[in-house]
Amino acid sequence: MRLILLALLTFLLFLANIFFGAIDIPFSEVWGILTGSGSADEALNYIVIGSRLPQAVTALLAGAALASSGLMLQTVFRNPLAGPSILGITSGASLGVALVLLLFGGMITIGSESIGGNLAVTVGALAGSFLVMGMLIGLSARIRSNLTLLIAGMMTGYLASSLVTLLSSISTARGIQSYIMWGMGTFAGVSMERLPWFAILTLTGLLLSMLLAKPLNLLLLGDNYAANLGVNVNRVRHMLLIATGLLSAVVTACCGPIGFIGLAMPHIARLLFRTDDHLVLMPATMLCGAVLALACNLASVLPDGNVIPINALTPLAGVPVVLYVILKK
């Protein structure tokens, strides 16, 4: 019943993201545009279909992706403060973006072709994320200890952060400003043209996360116990790295390094459902992440047209949860 109510809240927030915004559009007008009859005003058609709809879908998928990544990492590493950034994948994306914006001036040249703007930033972030993810998957084949793998990921993150600082010291003011703006986070970076591949990649990662729910239940009992029950612990760990890496990489590349959703939402789901069963906890965590992302996206648009960065809003929900976990445990 609680899952149904949470899904209903997610649906209502999704609709609110489409019907409400900086520009006041009548409900009947928005409904007509969504149902295909359109509007005589092309600007309104663009606002609803070209801006609000992809932004709402992006927030929905990104919130679910980050939250599920956090749940998987907290379970495997048995660390209640683990999140998508803990393995250094987010830092790898940040380094890729820093190379594009701070070193190459926002342009990437491949052979005779050059790309710039949001596409160049996305390519840089994906390249940095997948590079770190590939390194971690390679290390996981040799490192049997989850703690050692966790430390390796954290060290990779520190190394990437130091390189970003070095690039910032030699970059132009314009490049630094562009990098800071990217780091604030937004769900408006995925256009209608880019939405299909964003949705395909995130849904693939979310499906893989759901398939890992049962093995994660067994891993709660310990690696040795899970192995005795027939679970291939190394294979599950590789699949988890692929799932969390894919979700974190795609979301960070398209939306920036969104904080606290992956860290806090698994705890919110546990508090709401009072269970450690991942067959329930996984979809609940995804819905909690989607609710927070949609709520932050809705609150980020001010009536005067200005936009509050997403990373200025997510800590308002995330910090109290983290403090509660620290004080309780």
Short mmCIF file of C-alpha atoms in Angstrom, two decimals:
data_model
loop_
_atom_site.label_atom_id
_atom_site.label_comp_id
_atom_site.label_asym_id
_atom_site.label_seq_id
_atom_site.Cartn_x
_atom_site.Cartn_y
_atom_site.Cartn_z
CA MET A 1 0.00 0.00 0.00
CA ARG A 2 2.82 2.40 0.87
CA LEU A 3 4.49 1.68 -2.46
CA ILE A 4 1.27 2.59 -4.26
CA LEU A 5 0.97 5.85 -2.31
CA LEU A 6 4.61 6.67 -3.06
CA ALA A 7 4.07 5.94 -6.74
CA LEU A 8 0.97 8.17 -6.71
CA LEU A 9 2.97 11.01 -5.11
CA THR A 10 5.64 10.58 -7.78
CA PHE A 11 3.01 10.77 -10.53
CA LEU A 12 1.44 13.91 -9.03
CA LEU A 13 4.82 15.63 -8.74
CA PHE A 14 5.61 14.63 -12.34
CA LEU A 15 2.38 16.29 -13.51
CA ALA A 16 3.09 19.35 -11.36
CA ASN A 17 6.47 19.75 -13.08
CA ILE A 18 4.68 19.90 -16.43
CA PHE A 19 1.69 22.06 -15.48
CA PHE A 20 3.54 24.61 -13.32
CA GLY A 21 6.52 26.80 -14.17
CA ALA A 22 7.86 30.31 -14.44
CA ILE A 23 5.29 31.08 -17.15
CA ASP A 24 1.66 30.69 -16.17
CA ILE A 25 -0.07 28.50 -18.78
CA PRO A 26 -3.76 27.51 -18.36
CA PHE A 27 -4.37 23.86 -17.45
CA SER A 28 -6.57 23.34 -20.50
CA GLU A 29 -3.81 24.67 -22.75
CA VAL A 30 -1.19 22.36 -21.24
CA TRP A 31 -3.54 19.38 -21.43
CA GLY A 32 -4.29 20.11 -25.06
CA ILE A 33 -0.58 20.25 -25.88
CA LEU A 34 0.10 16.97 -24.06
CA THR A 35 -2.79 15.16 -25.77
CA GLY A 36 -1.64 16.21 -29.22
CA SER A 37 -4.07 18.95 -30.16
CA GLY A 38 -1.35 21.56 -29.64
CA SER A 39 -1.60 25.29 -29.17
CA ALA A 40 -1.83 28.16 -31.61
CA ASP A 41 1.14 29.70 -29.81
CA GLU A 42 4.30 27.86 -30.86
CA ALA A 43 6.16 29.25 -27.84
CA LEU A 44 3.77 27.45 -25.49
CA ASN A 45 4.21 24.21 -27.43
CA TYR A 46 7.98 24.50 -26.98
CA ILE A 47 7.72 25.33 -23.26
CA VAL A 48 5.58 22.26 -22.51
CA ILE A 49 7.01 19.68 -24.93
CA GLY A 50 10.52 21.02 -25.48
CA SER A 51 11.32 22.14 -21.95
CA ARG A 52 9.03 21.01 -19.13
CA LEU A 53 8.37 17.44 -20.31
CA PRO A 54 12.02 16.37 -20.86
CA GLN A 55 13.01 18.15 -17.65
CA ALA A 56 10.37 16.24 -15.66
CA VAL A 57 11.36 12.88 -17.21
CA THR A 58 15.04 13.63 -16.55
CA ALA A 59 14.37 14.47 -12.90
CA LEU A 60 12.27 11.32 -12.49
CA LEU A 61 14.91 9.00 -13.95
CA ALA A 62 17.92 10.76 -12.45
CA GLY A 63 16.45 10.71 -8.94
CA ALA A 64 15.62 7.01 -9.20
CA ALA A 65 19.06 6.25 -10.64
CA LEU A 66 21.06 8.04 -7.94
CA ALA A 67 18.93 6.64 -5.12
CA SER A 68 19.23 3.03 -6.30
CA SER A 69 22.99 3.46 -6.74
CA GLY A 70 23.27 4.66 -3.16
CA LEU A 71 21.25 1.71 -1.85
CA MET A 72 23.42 -0.84 -3.66
CA LEU A 73 26.66 0.74 -2.47
CA GLN A 74 25.47 1.01 1.14
CA THR A 75 24.49 -2.66 1.10
CA VAL A 76 27.63 -4.06 -0.48
CA PHE A 77 30.10 -1.92 1.47
CA ARG A 78 28.00 -2.11 4.66
CA ASN A 79 28.47 1.63 5.06
CA PRO A 80 25.37 3.76 5.77
CA LEU A 81 27.16 6.86 4.44
CA ALA A 82 28.11 5.38 1.06
CA GLY A 83 26.81 7.15 -2.04
CA PRO A 84 27.34 7.26 -5.82
CA SER A 85 30.35 9.55 -5.43
CA ILE A 86 32.21 7.26 -3.03
CA LEU A 87 33.85 5.10 -5.74
CA GLY A 88 35.28 8.11 -7.58
CA ILE A 89 33.00 7.74 -10.61
CA THR A 90 31.46 11.18 -10.06
CA SER A 91 34.94 12.63 -9.58
CA GLY A 92 35.98 11.02 -12.87
CA ALA A 93 33.08 12.77 -14.59
CA SER A 94 34.08 16.06 -12.97
CA LEU A 95 37.64 15.60 -14.22
CA GLY A 96 36.38 14.92 -17.75
CA VAL A 97 34.28 18.08 -17.70
CA ALA A 98 37.20 20.05 -16.25
CA LEU A 99 39.43 18.92 -19.12
CA VAL A 100 36.81 20.07 -21.63
CA LEU A 101 36.00 23.42 -20.02
CA LEU A 102 39.23 24.38 -18.27
CA LEU A 103 41.87 22.97 -20.62
CA PHE A 104 40.25 22.86 -24.07
CA GLY A 105 38.01 25.89 -23.72
CA GLY A 106 34.75 23.96 -24.17
CA MET A 107 35.67 22.41 -27.53
CA ILE A 108 36.72 18.85 -28.34
CA THR A 109 38.40 18.11 -31.66
CA ILE A 110 38.34 14.52 -32.95
CA GLY A 111 40.11 14.30 -36.29
CA SER A 112 38.55 16.92 -38.52
CA GLU A 113 35.38 17.15 -36.41
CA SER A 114 34.85 19.56 -33.51
CA ILE A 115 32.09 19.51 -30.93
CA GLY A 116 31.27 22.08 -28.28
CA GLY A 117 28.63 23.22 -25.84
CA ASN A 118 26.58 20.73 -23.81
CA LEU A 119 27.53 17.86 -26.12
CA ALA A 120 31.24 18.35 -25.44
CA VAL A 121 30.60 18.53 -21.69
CA THR A 122 28.53 15.32 -21.83
CA VAL A 123 31.20 13.49 -23.83
CA GLY A 124 33.90 14.60 -21.40
CA ALA A 125 31.88 13.55 -18.35
CA LEU A 126 31.02 10.15 -19.82
CA ALA A 127 34.64 9.53 -20.82
CA GLY A 128 35.90 10.38 -17.32
CA SER A 129 33.22 8.29 -15.62
CA PHE A 130 33.68 5.22 -17.78
CA LEU A 131 37.47 5.44 -17.42
CA VAL A 132 37.20 5.29 -13.62
CA MET A 133 34.50 2.62 -13.82
CA GLY A 134 36.66 0.46 -16.11
CA MET A 135 39.58 0.83 -13.72
CA LEU A 136 37.43 -0.20 -10.75
CA ILE A 137 36.05 -3.24 -12.58
CA GLY A 138 39.62 -4.25 -13.43
CA LEU A 139 40.68 -3.81 -9.80
CA SER A 140 37.68 -5.77 -8.50
CA ALA A 141 38.93 -8.82 -10.42
CA ARG A 142 42.13 -8.73 -8.34
CA ILE A 143 40.92 -7.18 -5.07
CA ARG A 144 38.72 -9.48 -3.02
CA SER A 145 38.13 -7.11 -0.13
CA ASN A 146 35.24 -4.67 -0.44
CA LEU A 147 36.98 -2.31 1.98
CA THR A 148 40.13 -2.22 -0.14
CA LEU A 149 38.08 -1.56 -3.28
CA LEU A 150 36.25 1.23 -1.44
CA ILE A 151 39.55 2.82 -0.43
CA ALA A 152 40.84 2.53 -4.01
CA GLY A 153 37.73 4.34 -5.27
CA MET A 154 38.11 7.08 -2.68
CA MET A 155 41.78 7.59 -3.57
CA THR A 156 40.83 7.81 -7.24
CA GLY A 157 38.31 10.51 -6.32
CA TYR A 158 40.93 12.48 -4.39
CA LEU A 159 43.36 12.22 -7.32
CA ALA A 160 40.70 13.46 -9.76
CA SER A 161 39.84 16.36 -7.44
CA SER A 162 43.48 17.40 -7.20
CA LEU A 163 43.78 17.40 -11.00
CA VAL A 164 40.65 19.55 -11.24
CA THR A 165 42.22 22.01 -8.79
CA LEU A 166 45.39 22.07 -10.88
CA LEU A 167 43.41 22.74 -14.07
CA SER A 168 41.48 25.51 -12.32
CA SER A 169 44.74 27.25 -11.40
CA ILE A 170 45.79 27.55 -15.05
CA SER A 171 42.37 28.14 -16.63
CA THR A 172 40.65 31.34 -17.67
CA ALA A 173 37.95 33.04 -15.60
CA ARG A 174 35.37 32.10 -18.22
CA GLY A 175 36.34 28.44 -18.08
CA ILE A 176 36.18 28.39 -14.27
CA GLN A 177 32.76 30.05 -14.33
CA SER A 178 31.45 27.46 -16.81
CA TYR A 179 32.77 24.63 -14.65
CA ILE A 180 31.20 26.08 -11.49
CA MET A 181 27.84 26.46 -13.27
CA TRP A 182 27.98 22.81 -14.37
CA GLY A 183 28.76 21.74 -10.80
CA MET A 184 25.59 23.39 -9.47
CA GLY A 185 23.45 20.72 -11.10
CA THR A 186 20.36 20.97 -13.29
CA PHE A 187 17.77 18.68 -14.83
CA ALA A 188 17.35 21.02 -17.80
CA GLY A 189 20.44 19.77 -19.64
CA VAL A 190 18.68 16.91 -21.46
CA SER A 191 16.86 18.11 -24.55
CA MET A 192 14.02 16.26 -26.25
CA GLU A 193 16.51 14.99 -28.86
CA ARG A 194 18.88 13.57 -26.20
CA LEU A 195 16.12 12.24 -23.94
CA PRO A 196 15.70 8.82 -25.68
CA TRP A 197 19.31 7.71 -25.17
CA PHE A 198 19.34 9.14 -21.62
CA ALA A 199 16.17 7.18 -20.83
CA ILE A 200 17.48 3.96 -22.42
CA LEU A 201 20.75 4.05 -20.47
CA THR A 202 19.16 4.90 -17.12
CA LEU A 203 16.34 2.37 -17.52
CA THR A 204 18.94 -0.30 -18.36
CA GLY A 205 20.80 0.52 -15.16
CA LEU A 206 17.59 0.54 -13.13
CA LEU A 207 16.54 -2.84 -14.55
CA LEU A 208 19.94 -4.27 -13.63
CA SER A 209 19.50 -2.82 -10.14
CA MET A 210 16.16 -4.63 -9.74
CA LEU A 211 17.75 -7.90 -10.89
CA LEU A 212 20.37 -7.49 -8.16
CA ALA A 213 17.76 -7.12 -5.40
CA LYS A 214 17.69 -10.81 -4.44
CA PRO A 215 21.51 -11.28 -4.40
CA LEU A 216 21.79 -8.11 -2.30
CA ASN A 217 19.44 -9.68 0.27
CA LEU A 218 21.82 -12.63 0.58
CA LEU A 219 24.89 -10.38 0.79
CA LEU A 220 23.37 -8.78 3.89
CA LEU A 221 24.07 -12.08 5.64
CA GLY A 222 27.77 -11.89 4.73
CA ASP A 223 29.86 -12.81 1.69
CA ASN A 224 30.72 -16.30 2.96
CA TYR A 225 27.12 -17.13 3.80
CA ALA A 226 25.95 -15.83 0.42
CA ALA A 227 28.61 -17.93 -1.35
CA ASN A 228 27.45 -21.03 0.54
CA LEU A 229 23.92 -20.38 -0.74
CA GLY A 230 25.19 -20.38 -4.32
CA VAL A 231 25.73 -16.67 -4.93
CA ASN A 232 28.73 -15.81 -7.08
CA VAL A 233 29.92 -12.89 -4.96
CA ASN A 234 32.51 -11.65 -7.47
CA ARG A 235 30.00 -11.69 -10.33
CA VAL A 236 27.45 -9.79 -8.22
CA ARG A 237 30.10 -7.24 -7.32
CA HIS A 238 31.03 -6.76 -10.99
CA MET A 239 27.36 -6.35 -11.94
CA LEU A 240 26.90 -3.87 -9.12
CA LEU A 241 29.87 -1.81 -10.29
CA ILE A 242 28.48 -1.81 -13.82
CA ALA A 243 25.00 -0.78 -12.66
CA THR A 244 26.12 1.95 -10.26
CA GLY A 245 28.81 3.13 -12.67
CA LEU A 246 26.39 3.36 -15.59
CA LEU A 247 23.73 5.19 -13.57
CA SER A 248 26.17 7.58 -11.90
CA ALA A 249 28.04 8.29 -15.13
CA VAL A 250 24.99 9.06 -17.24
CA VAL A 251 23.27 11.21 -14.61
CA THR A 252 26.44 13.15 -13.75
CA ALA A 253 27.23 13.69 -17.43
CA CYS A 254 23.79 15.08 -18.23
CA CYS A 255 22.78 16.76 -14.97
CA GLY A 256 26.00 17.53 -13.12
CA PRO A 257 27.19 16.07 -9.80
CA ILE A 258 23.84 15.96 -7.99
CA GLY A 259 24.45 15.43 -4.28
CA PHE A 260 22.61 13.81 -1.34
CA ILE A 261 19.92 11.95 -3.34
CA GLY A 262 21.97 8.74 -3.46
CA LEU A 263 23.16 9.18 0.11
CA ALA A 264 19.90 10.06 1.87
CA MET A 265 17.05 8.42 -0.03
CA PRO A 266 17.88 4.78 0.87
CA HIS A 267 17.57 5.77 4.55
CA ILE A 268 14.25 7.52 3.91
CA ALA A 269 12.98 4.32 2.25
CA ARG A 270 14.14 2.21 5.21
CA LEU A 271 12.41 4.56 7.66
CA LEU A 272 9.17 4.49 5.67
CA PHE A 273 9.01 0.74 5.01
CA ARG A 274 10.87 -0.66 8.04
CA THR A 275 12.45 -3.47 6.02
CA ASP A 276 15.80 -4.61 4.67
CA ASP A 277 14.21 -6.71 1.92
CA HIS A 278 15.63 -5.28 -1.31
CA LEU A 279 12.71 -6.62 -3.32
CA VAL A 280 10.68 -3.94 -1.52
CA LEU A 281 13.46 -1.52 -0.65
CA MET A 282 14.82 -1.15 -4.19
CA PRO A 283 11.60 0.13 -5.85
CA ALA A 284 10.81 2.19 -2.73
CA THR A 285 14.24 3.83 -2.86
CA MET A 286 13.85 4.58 -6.57
CA LEU A 287 10.49 6.24 -5.91
CA CYS A 288 11.89 8.25 -2.98
CA GLY A 289 14.74 9.47 -5.18
CA ALA A 290 12.30 10.40 -7.95
CA VAL A 291 10.07 12.28 -5.47
CA LEU A 292 12.98 14.34 -4.12
CA ALA A 293 14.34 15.11 -7.59
CA LEU A 294 10.92 16.15 -8.92
CA ALA A 295 10.22 18.25 -5.81
CA CYS A 296 13.60 20.01 -6.09
CA ASN A 297 13.09 20.61 -9.81
CA LEU A 298 9.66 22.11 -9.13
CA ALA A 299 10.98 24.32 -6.33
CA SER A 300 14.01 25.44 -8.35
CA VAL A 301 11.93 27.57 -10.76
CA LEU A 302 11.10 30.94 -9.25
CA PRO A 303 8.09 33.04 -10.38
CA ASP A 304 10.41 35.71 -11.82
CA GLY A 305 12.05 33.17 -14.13
CA ASN A 306 15.26 32.71 -12.16
CA VAL A 307 16.41 29.16 -11.41
CA ILE A 308 17.88 27.87 -8.14
CA PRO A 309 20.65 25.26 -8.65
CA ILE A 310 19.54 21.74 -7.75
CA ASN A 311 22.56 21.26 -5.48
CA ALA A 312 21.33 24.19 -3.39
CA LEU A 313 18.07 22.31 -2.66
CA THR A 314 18.99 18.62 -2.25
CA PRO A 315 21.02 19.23 0.97
CA LEU A 316 17.87 20.64 2.62
CA ALA A 317 16.44 17.12 2.55
CA GLY A 318 19.70 15.19 2.65
CA VAL A 319 21.61 16.78 5.52
CA PRO A 320 18.97 16.12 8.24
CA VAL A 321 18.79 12.48 7.17
CA VAL A 322 22.57 12.06 7.24
CA LEU A 323 22.80 13.71 10.68
CA TYR A 324 20.05 11.41 11.94
CA VAL A 325 21.93 8.33 10.68
CA ILE A 326 25.19 9.52 12.24
CA LEU A 327 23.58 10.24 15.61
CA LYS A 328 21.63 6.98 15.66
CA LYS A 329 24.45 4.68 14.52
#
